[in-house]
Coordinates of C-alpha atoms in Angstrom, one line a residue:
M1 CA -66.4 -45.5 -133.1
K2 CA -65.5 -42.4 -135.4
R3 CA -68.5 -41.0 -134.2
T4 CA -67.4 -41.4 -130.7
K5 CA -64.3 -39.8 -131.3
I6 CA -66.2 -36.9 -132.9
L7 CA -68.3 -36.5 -129.7
Y8 CA -65.2 -36.5 -127.5
I9 CA -63.6 -34.0 -129.5
L10 CA -66.9 -31.5 -129.9
L11 CA -68.7 -32.0 -126.7
A12 CA -66.0 -32.9 -124.0
S13 CA -68.1 -34.3 -121.7
A14 CA -68.3 -33.3 -118.3
T15 CA -68.7 -36.5 -116.9
L16 CA -65.4 -37.8 -119.2
Y17 CA -63.4 -34.6 -119.1
L18 CA -63.6 -33.4 -115.7
S19 CA -62.3 -36.3 -114.4
S20 CA -58.6 -35.1 -115.6
C21 CA -59.4 -31.8 -113.6
E22 CA -58.6 -32.6 -110.0
K23 CA -59.5 -28.7 -108.8
F24 CA -62.9 -29.5 -110.2
L25 CA -63.4 -32.8 -109.0
D26 CA -63.0 -31.2 -105.6
K27 CA -66.7 -32.5 -104.4
T28 CA -69.2 -33.3 -101.8
D29 CA -69.7 -36.9 -103.1
P30 CA -67.2 -38.4 -104.8
T31 CA -69.0 -40.8 -106.8
A32 CA -71.4 -37.8 -108.4
T33 CA -72.6 -38.6 -112.1
D34 CA -74.9 -35.4 -113.3
F35 CA -75.1 -32.1 -112.9
D36 CA -77.3 -32.1 -110.1
E37 CA -74.7 -34.1 -107.7
F38 CA -71.6 -32.5 -108.6
F39 CA -72.5 -28.8 -109.7
S40 CA -75.4 -27.5 -107.0
T41 CA -74.3 -24.6 -105.0
E42 CA -72.6 -21.2 -106.1
A43 CA -69.4 -22.4 -104.8
D44 CA -69.1 -25.3 -107.2
I45 CA -70.6 -22.6 -110.2
L46 CA -67.0 -20.6 -109.0
R47 CA -65.0 -23.9 -109.8
V48 CA -66.3 -23.9 -113.2
V49 CA -65.8 -21.0 -113.4
Y50 CA -62.3 -20.8 -112.1
S51 CA -61.3 -23.8 -113.9
S52 CA -62.7 -22.6 -117.7
Y53 CA -60.0 -19.9 -117.0
L54 CA -57.4 -22.4 -117.0
D55 CA -55.1 -22.5 -120.2
V56 CA -56.3 -19.7 -121.5
F57 CA -55.8 -16.8 -119.2
S58 CA -55.1 -17.8 -115.6
N59 CA -52.7 -21.1 -115.9
T60 CA -49.1 -20.3 -115.0
G61 CA -46.0 -22.7 -114.6
N62 CA -42.6 -23.4 -116.2
T63 CA -43.9 -25.4 -118.5
A64 CA -43.8 -25.5 -122.5
A65 CA -47.9 -26.5 -122.2
V66 CA -48.6 -22.7 -120.6
R67 CA -45.7 -21.0 -122.6
A68 CA -47.9 -22.2 -125.1
N69 CA -50.7 -20.1 -124.1
F70 CA -49.3 -16.9 -121.9
F71 CA -50.0 -13.8 -124.0
Y72 CA -46.7 -12.2 -124.1
M73 CA -45.5 -15.7 -126.0
E74 CA -47.0 -14.8 -128.7
E75 CA -44.4 -12.9 -129.7
G76 CA -42.5 -15.8 -130.5
K77 CA -44.7 -15.9 -133.8
S78 CA -43.8 -12.3 -135.0
D79 CA -41.0 -10.4 -136.5
N80 CA -40.9 -9.1 -133.0
G81 CA -39.3 -12.1 -131.1
Y82 CA -37.8 -15.6 -130.8
S83 CA -39.1 -18.3 -128.7
R84 CA -35.9 -20.8 -128.4
A85 CA -38.0 -24.1 -127.5
S86 CA -39.5 -24.9 -129.9
G87 CA -42.1 -27.5 -128.3
D88 CA -43.6 -24.0 -126.8
H89 CA -45.1 -23.9 -130.1
H90 CA -44.5 -20.6 -131.7
Q91 CA -41.3 -21.3 -132.9
P92 CA -42.3 -23.6 -136.1
I93 CA -45.0 -20.9 -136.7
A94 CA -42.7 -18.2 -137.3
N95 CA -40.2 -20.0 -139.4
G96 CA -43.0 -21.4 -141.7
N97 CA -42.5 -25.0 -140.4
L98 CA -46.6 -24.5 -140.0
N99 CA -48.3 -27.7 -142.1
S100 CA -51.4 -30.5 -141.4
N101 CA -48.7 -32.3 -139.6
T102 CA -47.4 -29.4 -137.7
T103 CA -48.1 -30.4 -133.6
A104 CA -49.5 -26.9 -133.0
A105 CA -51.9 -27.0 -134.9
Y106 CA -53.4 -29.9 -133.4
Y107 CA -52.8 -28.4 -129.8
Y108 CA -54.4 -25.0 -130.2
Y109 CA -57.5 -26.3 -132.0
N110 CA -58.0 -29.2 -129.5
L111 CA -57.4 -27.3 -126.3
H112 CA -60.4 -24.3 -127.6
M113 CA -62.5 -27.3 -128.8
K114 CA -62.3 -29.1 -125.2
H115 CA -63.1 -25.6 -123.8
L116 CA -66.0 -24.8 -125.5
G117 CA -67.2 -28.8 -124.9
R118 CA -67.2 -28.3 -121.3
I119 CA -68.5 -24.2 -121.7
N120 CA -71.7 -25.5 -123.7
T121 CA -72.4 -28.0 -121.2
F122 CA -71.9 -25.9 -118.0
I123 CA -73.4 -23.4 -119.6
A124 CA -77.0 -25.6 -120.4
N125 CA -77.1 -27.0 -116.7
I126 CA -76.7 -24.0 -115.3
D127 CA -80.6 -23.5 -113.5
I128 CA -79.3 -26.8 -111.3
P129 CA -77.4 -24.7 -109.2
F130 CA -79.3 -23.3 -105.9
V131 CA -78.0 -19.9 -105.6
E132 CA -80.3 -17.7 -103.1
D133 CA -78.9 -14.3 -104.8
E134 CA -80.4 -15.0 -108.6
S135 CA -78.0 -12.3 -110.1
I136 CA -75.0 -14.2 -108.7
R137 CA -75.8 -17.3 -111.3
Q138 CA -76.6 -14.4 -113.8
K139 CA -73.6 -13.3 -113.8
Y140 CA -71.3 -16.3 -113.5
K141 CA -73.1 -17.4 -116.9
G142 CA -72.4 -14.3 -118.5
I143 CA -69.1 -15.0 -117.7
L144 CA -68.9 -18.2 -119.2
E145 CA -70.8 -17.0 -122.5
A146 CA -68.5 -14.2 -122.5
L147 CA -65.2 -17.1 -122.6
R148 CA -66.9 -19.2 -125.4
C149 CA -67.3 -15.8 -127.0
W150 CA -63.9 -15.6 -126.7
H151 CA -62.9 -18.7 -128.1
Y152 CA -64.6 -18.3 -131.1
F153 CA -62.9 -15.2 -131.6
K154 CA -59.5 -17.1 -131.3
L155 CA -60.6 -20.0 -133.2
T156 CA -61.8 -17.7 -136.1
S157 CA -59.1 -16.3 -136.1
R158 CA -56.7 -18.8 -136.8
Y159 CA -58.7 -21.2 -138.3
A160 CA -61.6 -19.6 -140.0
N161 CA -64.1 -21.8 -140.5
V162 CA -65.0 -23.8 -137.7
P163 CA -67.8 -25.9 -135.9
F164 CA -70.1 -23.5 -134.3
F165 CA -72.0 -24.5 -131.5
L166 CA -74.2 -22.7 -128.8
E167 CA -75.4 -25.6 -127.0
P168 CA -74.1 -29.3 -126.1
A169 CA -73.6 -30.9 -129.2
D170 CA -74.8 -34.5 -129.5
L171 CA -74.2 -37.2 -132.0
V172 CA -75.8 -35.3 -134.7
T173 CA -75.6 -31.8 -134.2
A174 CA -71.5 -33.5 -133.7
L175 CA -71.9 -34.2 -137.5
Q176 CA -72.6 -31.5 -139.0
P177 CA -70.4 -29.1 -141.3
A178 CA -68.2 -26.4 -140.4
K179 CA -69.8 -22.9 -140.1
S180 CA -68.4 -19.8 -142.6
K181 CA -66.2 -17.7 -140.3
E182 CA -67.9 -14.6 -141.6
E183 CA -71.6 -16.4 -140.4
I184 CA -69.8 -17.2 -136.6
L185 CA -69.0 -13.5 -136.7
E186 CA -72.2 -12.2 -137.7
T187 CA -73.7 -14.0 -135.2
L188 CA -71.1 -13.4 -132.6
F189 CA -70.8 -9.9 -132.0
P190 CA -73.8 -9.0 -131.5
L191 CA -74.2 -11.6 -129.0
A192 CA -71.0 -10.6 -127.4
E193 CA -72.2 -7.3 -126.9
E194 CA -75.5 -8.4 -125.3
I195 CA -73.6 -10.6 -123.5
A196 CA -71.2 -7.9 -122.0
N197 CA -74.4 -5.3 -121.1
S198 CA -75.5 -8.0 -118.7
L199 CA -72.4 -7.9 -117.1
P200 CA -71.1 -5.5 -113.4
D201 CA -69.9 -2.2 -114.6
D202 CA -67.1 -2.4 -112.5
A203 CA -64.2 -5.2 -112.0
Y204 CA -65.0 -7.7 -108.7
T205 CA -63.0 -7.2 -105.6
T206 CA -62.1 -10.6 -105.9
N207 CA -61.5 -12.7 -108.5
A208 CA -61.0 -9.6 -110.7
Y209 CA -59.8 -11.3 -113.5
M210 CA -63.4 -12.7 -114.5
F211 CA -65.0 -10.8 -117.1
Y212 CA -67.0 -7.8 -116.6
K213 CA -68.7 -5.2 -118.5
Y214 CA -65.9 -2.8 -119.5
S215 CA -62.8 -5.6 -120.5
F216 CA -65.1 -7.6 -122.2
K217 CA -66.3 -5.0 -124.3
A218 CA -62.3 -4.3 -124.7
L219 CA -61.7 -7.5 -125.7
I220 CA -65.3 -7.3 -128.1
M221 CA -63.6 -4.4 -129.4
R222 CA -60.3 -6.0 -130.1
Y223 CA -61.2 -8.7 -132.3
A224 CA -64.0 -5.9 -134.0
L225 CA -61.1 -3.9 -135.0
Y226 CA -58.9 -7.7 -136.1
N227 CA -61.9 -8.1 -138.4
G228 CA -61.8 -5.0 -140.0
D229 CA -65.3 -4.2 -138.4
Y230 CA -64.2 -0.6 -137.8
E231 CA -67.1 1.1 -136.7
R232 CA -68.3 -1.4 -134.3
A233 CA -64.1 -1.2 -132.9
A234 CA -64.3 2.9 -132.6
R235 CA -67.9 2.8 -131.0
L236 CA -66.8 0.2 -128.4
A237 CA -63.6 2.5 -127.8
K238 CA -65.2 5.4 -127.6
E239 CA -67.9 4.1 -125.3
I240 CA -64.9 2.8 -123.1
I241 CA -63.2 6.3 -123.4
D242 CA -66.6 8.2 -122.3
S243 CA -67.1 5.5 -118.8
K244 CA -63.6 7.7 -117.7
K245 CA -63.7 5.1 -115.5
F246 CA -59.3 3.7 -116.8
E247 CA -56.6 6.3 -117.5
L248 CA -53.0 6.0 -118.7
Y249 CA -50.4 5.4 -115.9
N250 CA -47.6 8.0 -115.3
N251 CA -45.1 6.1 -115.7
Y252 CA -44.4 3.1 -118.8
G253 CA -41.9 1.5 -117.7
N254 CA -43.6 0.5 -113.9
L255 CA -46.3 0.0 -115.3
F256 CA -45.0 -3.7 -116.2
N257 CA -42.7 -4.2 -112.2
Y258 CA -44.3 -4.1 -109.2
T259 CA -43.9 -0.5 -108.5
G260 CA -47.4 -0.1 -110.3
H261 CA -49.2 -3.4 -111.3
R262 CA -51.6 -3.0 -108.4
S263 CA -52.0 0.8 -108.2
N264 CA -52.7 1.7 -112.1
K265 CA -55.9 2.3 -113.5
E266 CA -54.8 1.5 -116.6
Y267 CA -55.0 -2.3 -116.5
I268 CA -58.7 -3.4 -117.9
M269 CA -58.7 -7.0 -118.2
T270 CA -56.1 -8.2 -115.7
F271 CA -54.0 -11.5 -114.6
N272 CA -54.3 -11.1 -111.4
K273 CA -52.7 -13.6 -108.0
E274 CA -56.2 -14.8 -107.7
S275 CA -56.6 -16.8 -111.2
H276 CA -52.8 -18.4 -110.4
P277 CA -53.5 -21.9 -109.8
S278 CA -49.8 -21.9 -107.9
A279 CA -50.0 -18.3 -106.6
A280 CA -47.1 -17.9 -108.8
T281 CA -45.8 -16.4 -112.2
F282 CA -42.6 -16.9 -114.3
S283 CA -42.4 -14.1 -116.4
F284 CA -39.0 -13.7 -114.8
T285 CA -37.5 -17.1 -116.2
N286 CA -39.5 -16.8 -119.3
L287 CA -37.8 -14.0 -120.3
A288 CA -35.2 -12.4 -117.8
P289 CA -31.6 -13.5 -119.5
Q290 CA -29.3 -15.9 -117.3
S291 CA -27.1 -14.6 -114.8
K292 CA -24.8 -15.6 -112.6
T293 CA -28.0 -15.8 -109.2
G294 CA -31.1 -15.5 -111.4
T295 CA -33.6 -17.9 -112.9
G296 CA -33.8 -16.3 -116.6
Q297 CA -34.3 -18.7 -119.4
A298 CA -35.0 -16.2 -122.2
Y299 CA -37.7 -18.8 -123.7
L300 CA -38.9 -15.6 -125.6
V301 CA -36.4 -12.7 -126.8
P302 CA -37.1 -9.5 -128.9
L303 CA -35.2 -9.7 -132.4
K304 CA -33.5 -6.4 -134.4
A305 CA -36.7 -5.7 -136.4
L306 CA -38.6 -4.9 -133.6
V307 CA -35.3 -2.6 -131.9
D308 CA -34.7 -0.8 -135.3
S309 CA -39.0 -0.1 -135.0
Y310 CA -38.5 2.4 -132.3
W311 CA -39.2 5.5 -133.7
T312 CA -36.8 8.5 -132.7
R313 CA -37.5 10.5 -129.6
Q314 CA -39.4 13.2 -131.6
G315 CA -41.1 10.4 -133.0
R316 CA -39.1 10.5 -136.6
T317 CA -38.1 7.1 -138.0
I318 CA -34.7 6.1 -138.1
D319 CA -34.0 6.3 -141.5
N320 CA -35.3 9.9 -141.6
C321 CA -33.6 11.7 -138.8
P322 CA -31.7 14.8 -139.3
L323 CA -30.0 14.5 -135.7
H324 CA -28.4 10.9 -136.7
T325 CA -27.4 8.4 -139.5
K326 CA -29.4 5.2 -139.5
Q327 CA -26.2 3.5 -139.3
E328 CA -25.6 5.7 -135.8
Y329 CA -28.7 4.4 -134.6
E330 CA -28.4 0.8 -135.5
L331 CA -25.3 0.4 -133.6
N332 CA -27.1 2.6 -130.8
P333 CA -30.1 1.8 -129.8
K334 CA -30.8 4.0 -127.3
L335 CA -29.3 7.0 -128.9
N336 CA -31.6 9.5 -129.3
R337 CA -34.8 6.9 -129.3
D338 CA -38.5 6.7 -127.8
P339 CA -38.1 6.7 -124.2
R340 CA -39.9 3.1 -124.5
F341 CA -37.2 1.0 -125.9
A342 CA -35.1 1.4 -122.2
A343 CA -38.5 0.8 -120.8
S344 CA -39.1 -2.4 -122.7
I345 CA -36.2 -4.2 -124.0
I346 CA -32.5 -5.1 -122.2
S347 CA -29.8 -4.9 -124.4
N348 CA -25.5 -5.2 -124.8
G349 CA -23.7 -2.7 -122.3
D350 CA -27.1 -2.9 -120.0
T351 CA -26.7 -3.4 -116.3
F352 CA -28.1 -6.1 -115.0
N353 CA -28.1 -8.3 -111.8
G354 CA -25.1 -6.3 -110.6
E355 CA -23.6 -7.4 -114.2
V356 CA -22.1 -5.0 -117.2
I357 CA -24.1 -7.4 -119.7
D358 CA -21.2 -8.2 -123.1
I359 CA -22.7 -10.5 -125.1
Y360 CA -19.6 -11.2 -126.9
N361 CA -17.3 -12.1 -124.3
P362 CA -17.4 -15.7 -124.6
N363 CA -16.5 -16.0 -120.7
A364 CA -18.9 -13.5 -119.4
T365 CA -22.5 -14.9 -118.4
Y366 CA -24.7 -13.0 -120.9
Y367 CA -22.8 -14.5 -124.1
Y368 CA -25.2 -15.0 -127.0
E369 CA -24.3 -18.5 -127.7
N370 CA -24.9 -19.5 -123.9
A371 CA -27.5 -22.2 -123.7
R372 CA -30.3 -19.3 -122.3
A373 CA -29.3 -16.4 -123.4
G374 CA -31.9 -16.6 -126.4
K375 CA -29.6 -16.0 -129.2
S376 CA -30.3 -12.6 -130.5
G377 CA -28.5 -9.9 -127.8
Y378 CA -31.5 -8.5 -126.6
W379 CA -34.1 -9.6 -123.6
F380 CA -37.3 -7.8 -122.7
K381 CA -37.6 -6.1 -119.6
K382 CA -41.5 -6.3 -119.2
F383 CA -42.6 -8.3 -117.2
V384 CA -38.7 -8.6 -115.5
D385 CA -38.4 -7.3 -112.0
A386 CA -35.2 -7.3 -110.0
A387 CA -37.4 -8.8 -106.6
D388 CA -37.7 -11.9 -108.8
Y389 CA -33.2 -12.6 -109.3
S390 CA -33.2 -14.8 -106.3
R391 CA -36.7 -16.4 -106.2
A392 CA -38.3 -19.5 -108.3
S393 CA -41.3 -17.4 -109.7
G394 CA -43.5 -14.3 -108.1
D395 CA -46.5 -12.7 -108.6
L396 CA -46.9 -10.0 -110.3
D397 CA -50.2 -8.7 -112.0
F398 CA -50.6 -8.5 -115.9
G399 CA -52.8 -6.0 -117.8
I400 CA -54.3 -8.4 -120.3
I401 CA -55.7 -5.5 -122.4
R402 CA -54.7 -1.8 -121.2
Y403 CA -56.5 1.4 -121.8
A404 CA -53.3 2.4 -123.8
E405 CA -54.7 -0.2 -126.2
V406 CA -58.3 1.6 -126.4
L407 CA -56.9 4.7 -127.2
L408 CA -55.2 3.2 -130.3
T409 CA -57.8 1.5 -131.7
Y410 CA -60.1 4.5 -131.0
A411 CA -57.5 6.1 -133.5
E412 CA -56.4 3.3 -136.1
A413 CA -60.4 2.7 -136.7
K414 CA -60.8 6.1 -137.2
I415 CA -58.3 6.0 -139.7
M416 CA -59.0 3.2 -141.5
L417 CA -62.5 5.0 -142.0
N418 CA -60.6 7.7 -143.3
Q419 CA -62.4 9.7 -140.4
V420 CA -59.3 11.4 -138.5
D421 CA -60.9 14.0 -135.8
D422 CA -59.5 15.8 -132.5
L423 CA -60.1 13.0 -130.7
T424 CA -58.1 10.4 -133.2
K425 CA -54.8 12.9 -132.6
T426 CA -55.7 13.3 -128.9
C427 CA -55.7 9.7 -128.2
I428 CA -52.0 9.1 -130.1
N429 CA -50.7 12.2 -128.3
D430 CA -51.7 11.1 -125.2
V431 CA -50.2 7.3 -125.3
R432 CA -46.6 9.5 -127.1
R433 CA -47.1 12.4 -124.5
R434 CA -47.2 9.3 -121.6
G435 CA -44.5 6.9 -123.4
G436 CA -42.2 10.2 -123.1
L437 CA -41.5 11.6 -126.7
D438 CA -40.8 15.2 -127.3
M439 CA -44.0 16.7 -128.1
T440 CA -42.7 19.7 -129.3
V441 CA -42.5 17.8 -132.7
A442 CA -43.9 14.3 -131.9
D443 CA -47.3 15.8 -131.5
V444 CA -49.6 14.2 -134.6
S445 CA -51.6 17.1 -135.1
L446 CA -48.5 19.4 -136.1
T447 CA -48.2 18.6 -139.6
S448 CA -50.9 17.6 -142.5
K449 CA -50.4 13.5 -143.3
T450 CA -51.6 11.2 -146.2
S451 CA -53.7 8.6 -145.3
Q452 CA -50.6 6.4 -146.3
E453 CA -48.6 8.5 -143.8
W454 CA -51.5 8.1 -140.7
V455 CA -51.8 4.4 -141.4
D456 CA -47.6 4.2 -141.4
L457 CA -47.7 6.0 -138.2
I458 CA -50.4 4.3 -136.0
R459 CA -49.1 0.4 -137.3
N460 CA -46.0 1.5 -136.1
E461 CA -47.2 3.0 -132.5
R462 CA -49.0 -0.3 -131.8
R463 CA -46.1 -1.8 -132.3
I464 CA -43.7 -0.4 -129.9
E465 CA -46.6 0.5 -127.5
F466 CA -47.5 -2.6 -127.0
A467 CA -43.7 -4.3 -127.8
G468 CA -43.3 -7.9 -125.5
E469 CA -47.4 -8.2 -124.9
G470 CA -48.2 -10.6 -127.7
L471 CA -50.3 -8.5 -130.0
R472 CA -48.0 -8.3 -133.1
Y473 CA -48.6 -11.5 -134.5
D474 CA -52.5 -11.0 -135.2
D475 CA -51.4 -7.5 -136.1
I476 CA -48.8 -8.6 -138.8
L477 CA -51.6 -11.1 -140.0
R478 CA -54.6 -8.7 -139.9
W479 CA -52.9 -5.7 -142.2
K480 CA -51.2 -8.7 -144.6
I481 CA -47.8 -7.9 -144.5
A482 CA -46.7 -11.2 -143.0
E483 CA -45.7 -12.1 -146.4
Q484 CA -42.9 -9.2 -146.6
V485 CA -41.8 -9.6 -142.6
L486 CA -41.4 -13.2 -142.0
N487 CA -40.3 -14.0 -144.9
Q488 CA -36.4 -12.9 -143.9
P489 CA -34.0 -14.2 -141.3
A490 CA -34.7 -13.3 -137.5
L491 CA -31.6 -11.2 -136.4
G492 CA -30.2 -9.9 -133.9
H493 CA -28.3 -7.8 -132.0
T494 CA -26.1 -5.7 -135.1
K495 CA -22.3 -4.0 -134.6
L496 CA -19.6 -2.8 -136.6
V497 CA -17.2 -5.5 -138.4
N498 CA -14.7 -4.1 -140.6
G499 CA -16.5 -1.2 -141.7
S500 CA -19.5 -3.2 -142.4
L501 CA -22.7 -3.8 -140.0
E502 CA -23.1 -7.3 -139.1
S503 CA -25.8 -8.7 -137.0
L504 CA -26.4 -11.9 -135.1
K505 CA -28.2 -14.4 -137.5
I506 CA -30.5 -16.7 -135.7
E507 CA -32.8 -18.6 -138.1
D508 CA -33.9 -18.5 -141.8
R509 CA -38.2 -17.9 -142.2
T510 CA -40.6 -18.4 -144.6
F511 CA -44.4 -17.1 -144.8
Q512 CA -46.3 -18.6 -147.4
S513 CA -49.7 -16.8 -148.8
N514 CA -51.6 -19.5 -147.2
N515 CA -50.6 -19.3 -143.6
Y516 CA -52.8 -16.2 -143.3
I517 CA -54.9 -18.8 -142.0
W518 CA -53.3 -22.2 -140.3
P519 CA -54.0 -25.5 -141.4
F520 CA -56.1 -28.4 -139.6
H521 CA -54.2 -31.2 -138.6
E522 CA -54.7 -34.6 -140.2
N523 CA -55.6 -35.8 -137.0
S524 CA -58.6 -33.2 -136.6
L525 CA -59.5 -34.3 -139.9
K526 CA -60.1 -37.9 -139.4
V527 CA -62.3 -37.8 -136.6
E528 CA -64.1 -34.5 -137.6
P529 CA -66.1 -34.6 -141.3
G530 CA -67.4 -31.5 -141.0
L531 CA -64.1 -30.1 -141.0
T532 CA -62.4 -28.8 -144.8
Q533 CA -58.9 -28.4 -144.8
N534 CA -57.8 -25.0 -145.4
P535 CA -56.8 -23.8 -149.1
G536 CA -52.7 -24.6 -149.2
Y537 CA -52.6 -27.3 -146.7

């Protein structure tokens, strides 16, 4: 019995699992039981690829299962944001309730292993379908192989040592011990680059969300940086820069709404309408504040820690600026602040849906204690467009990886290698200039910097450039600063009370040294003897 359970989890047999996948089971012969019968044409391959993106990149809907995986919701695991619905799985991770019985640990591990079992089965049978143009089959094979790499990048980032299969598991291999993270990555990185080089150079005219050469190289670049492989990260970033296929969009704020979502050359990996099973997006519902006519639910909201991290328009920290005091900046977040703040965050006093926000008025729509207010007194403005006020859903395209990430990845990698060159400075300056900073002061080439000053600068630049885009949690883990930033209360809007600053308190948070790696759930350990519980759990 135990062996059967193990095989189910790791193999995720197509004939068993796909019985729950209605879209995929749209086949000619409803009695088909093997690949020759239900996996025989290009259309079948396309359905396989489409269904393999579900849950991880392109599933949408106003449900906890979707919010658990959607990229911007990852901010709720970090010191950037608060996820108000514990069932979305971000809140218990951020507040320190992560243990071997936490549902989130079981949910994410099973999600990845389920897809890996299916993908391995599909890849092993990719030669069965009849496709007149062999390059078509090879393209889809490469896309599936790229998705498999993504799952392992994600799994090793969260759980470290995991089962590693590049072919369908059987009753013998399914019982083998997990491989070390180091051993997996040693195989995975060169394999991933080989796969990337086999993919088409350009995004597809249709199904643009699927991996092509540069979108997958950008993903490899991201995980090279996350894993401290700075040489690889810098090399891949430079290759993408040198391709001259991408550029920064001229208006930072409009990059995240309907004005610029389809007219920019900055999105490298795109999540677009074609990939939506319901042809809908729910970013307005997920992120916007409740209003008289809107659908905002504020499932994810920014925190004071993020607000205070925005430096000044001149590129200075708010506690080291001669123009205003730190208290003045805390009380008025828009005062002489990096313009990316106003483009990314909605705050008290702003006008939203024709109404001035007053979070302290119990009779106001935006009162911070209202059920759908989000508790912090701040909301993300990215991916919230006025066009979605009066409709249940939207059709916004999202940039999962943007060209700005390539530029800042190159810069960070070179900084960590102690090889700050002219291109490093240009990359940072280009991002800052597009963000609207005063480059007569904020130009990083104007003054010399110590190694630590470069590190502090690039880390903060990443934080504010990608605020609300789901990168912060991985950053605080890899920089080993989660013990500092997640071991303090989650706070919201700040005001002056009797001469002292008071901030809205949302919850207490803790982070232990073992939380850098997640636990395996007790249920996973029971059915997979090859797993070993991570230290501290």
